[in-house]
Backbone as JSON, one array per atom type, in Angstrom:
{
  "sequence": "MIYEKLKKTHWNKTKAADELGISRRNLIRKVTKYNLDQRKTPKRAGRNDIAP",
  "N": [[0.82, -1.18, 0.0], [1.89, 1.31, 0.84], [4.11, 1.48, -0.87], [2.82, 1.47, -3.37], [1.41, 3.89, -3.23], [3.49, 5.73, -3.04], [4.7, 5.3, -5.5], [2.62, 6.11, -7.18], [2.54, 8.83, -6.62], [4.88, 9.67, -7.64], [7.06, 9.38, -5.94], [6.81, 11.52, -4.22], [6.97, 12.35, -1.11], [5.61, 14.01, 0.71], [3.11, 14.44, -0.52], [2.25, 11.77, -0.8], [2.1, 10.96, 1.89], [0.08, 12.66, 2.79], [-2.09, 11.73, 1.25], [-2.27, 9.18, 2.31], [-3.03, 9.74, 4.82], [-1.31, 10.13, 6.95], [1.49, 11.46, 8.85], [4.27, 13.13, 7.27], [6.7, 12.54, 8.43], [6.11, 10.12, 9.74], [5.62, 8.55, 7.5], [8.17, 8.51, 6.34], [9.53, 7.1, 8.32], [8.28, 4.6, 8.05], [9.02, 3.94, 5.44], [11.75, 3.61, 5.82], [11.7, 1.53, 7.75], [10.51, -0.61, 6.32], [12.3, -0.87, 4.34], [11.96, 0.47, 1.89], [12.83, 1.99, -1.06], [13.31, 4.26, -3.61], [15.33, 3.79, -5.48], [15.81, 1.11, -5.12], [13.66, -0.34, -5.89], [11.81, -3.06, -7.31], [12.41, -3.93, -10.67], [10.71, -4.24, -13.77], [10.94, -7.06, -15.92], [12.74, -6.76, -18.87], [13.16, -6.91, -22.44], [15.82, -7.76, -22.78], [16.27, -9.08, -20.44], [15.18, -11.57, -20.44], [15.66, -15.01, -20.54], [17.19, -16.89, -23.18]],
  "CA": [[0.0, 0.0, 0.0], [2.77, 2.47, 0.89], [4.89, 1.5, -2.1], [1.95, 1.86, -4.48], [1.1, 5.32, -3.1], [4.71, 6.46, -3.39], [4.86, 5.19, -6.95], [1.57, 6.94, -7.79], [2.86, 10.24, -6.41], [6.24, 9.85, -8.16], [7.93, 9.43, -4.76], [6.62, 12.76, -3.47], [6.61, 11.84, 0.22], [4.61, 14.88, 1.33], [1.82, 14.14, -1.14], [1.9, 10.39, -0.46], [1.7, 10.94, 3.3], [-1.22, 13.33, 2.86], [-3.1, 10.81, 0.7], [-2.38, 8.04, 3.22], [-3.58, 10.23, 6.08], [-0.3, 10.05, 8.0], [2.46, 12.55, 8.75], [5.42, 12.86, 6.4], [7.7, 11.91, 9.28], [5.68, 8.74, 9.93], [5.84, 7.87, 6.22], [9.61, 8.29, 6.2], [9.87, 6.0, 9.24], [7.8, 3.35, 7.46], [9.88, 3.69, 4.28], [12.99, 3.07, 6.38], [11.41, 0.25, 8.41], [10.23, -1.65, 5.34], [13.37, -0.82, 3.35], [11.46, 0.94, 0.6], [13.7, 3.02, -1.6], [13.03, 4.43, -5.04], [16.41, 3.19, -6.27], [15.87, -0.33, -4.89], [12.39, -0.96, -6.24], [11.96, -4.09, -8.33], [12.17, -3.49, -12.04], [10.08, -5.25, -14.62], [11.85, -7.7, -16.86], [12.69, -6.22, -20.22], [13.51, -7.88, -23.49], [17.17, -8.3, -22.58], [16.31, -9.83, -19.19], [14.55, -12.87, -20.63], [16.62, -16.02, -20.98], [16.88, -17.43, -24.52]],
  "C": [[0.87, 1.26, 0.0], [3.55, 2.59, -0.41], [4.04, 1.98, -3.28], [1.64, 3.35, -4.44], [2.32, 6.16, -3.46], [4.93, 6.45, -4.9], [3.86, 6.1, -7.67], [1.9, 8.42, -7.71], [4.28, 10.57, -6.88], [7.23, 10.12, -7.03], [7.91, 10.79, -4.07], [6.09, 12.36, -2.1], [5.56, 12.7, 0.91], [3.22, 14.57, 0.8], [1.35, 12.73, -0.78], [1.41, 10.3, 0.98], [0.33, 11.56, 3.47], [-2.33, 12.4, 2.37], [-3.31, 9.58, 1.58], [-2.97, 8.45, 4.57], [-2.61, 10.1, 7.25], [0.67, 11.22, 7.82], [3.6, 12.14, 7.83], [6.5, 12.13, 7.2], [7.38, 10.43, 9.5], [5.9, 7.94, 8.64], [7.32, 7.55, 6.04], [10.07, 7.16, 7.12], [9.46, 4.65, 8.65], [8.64, 2.97, 6.24], [11.19, 3.07, 4.75], [12.77, 1.68, 6.97], [11.23, -0.88, 7.41], [11.22, -1.65, 4.18], [12.86, -0.48, 1.95], [12.35, 2.08, 0.14], [13.45, 3.07, -3.1], [14.09, 3.74, -5.89], [16.45, 1.68, -6.14], [14.59, -1.05, -5.3], [12.59, -1.99, -7.34], [11.61, -3.55, -9.71], [11.52, -4.62, -12.82], [11.11, -5.81, -15.58], [11.65, -7.08, -18.24], [13.08, -7.28, -21.22], [14.86, -8.54, -23.22], [17.28, -9.13, -21.31], [15.74, -11.24, -19.31], [15.59, -13.86, -21.18], [16.22, -16.57, -22.34], [16.31, -18.83, -24.47]]
}
């Protein structure tokens, strides 16, 4: 739920927190707790990622 909201808001934590109904500080704590990071998010497999 948090990851989806962050993705929807293009990782705008202030906007995501507002839409989730929590404080920005609380959102940042949850991002840290659950190890959510924009740079570490799973990427979809592309053409070059598929085994022959």
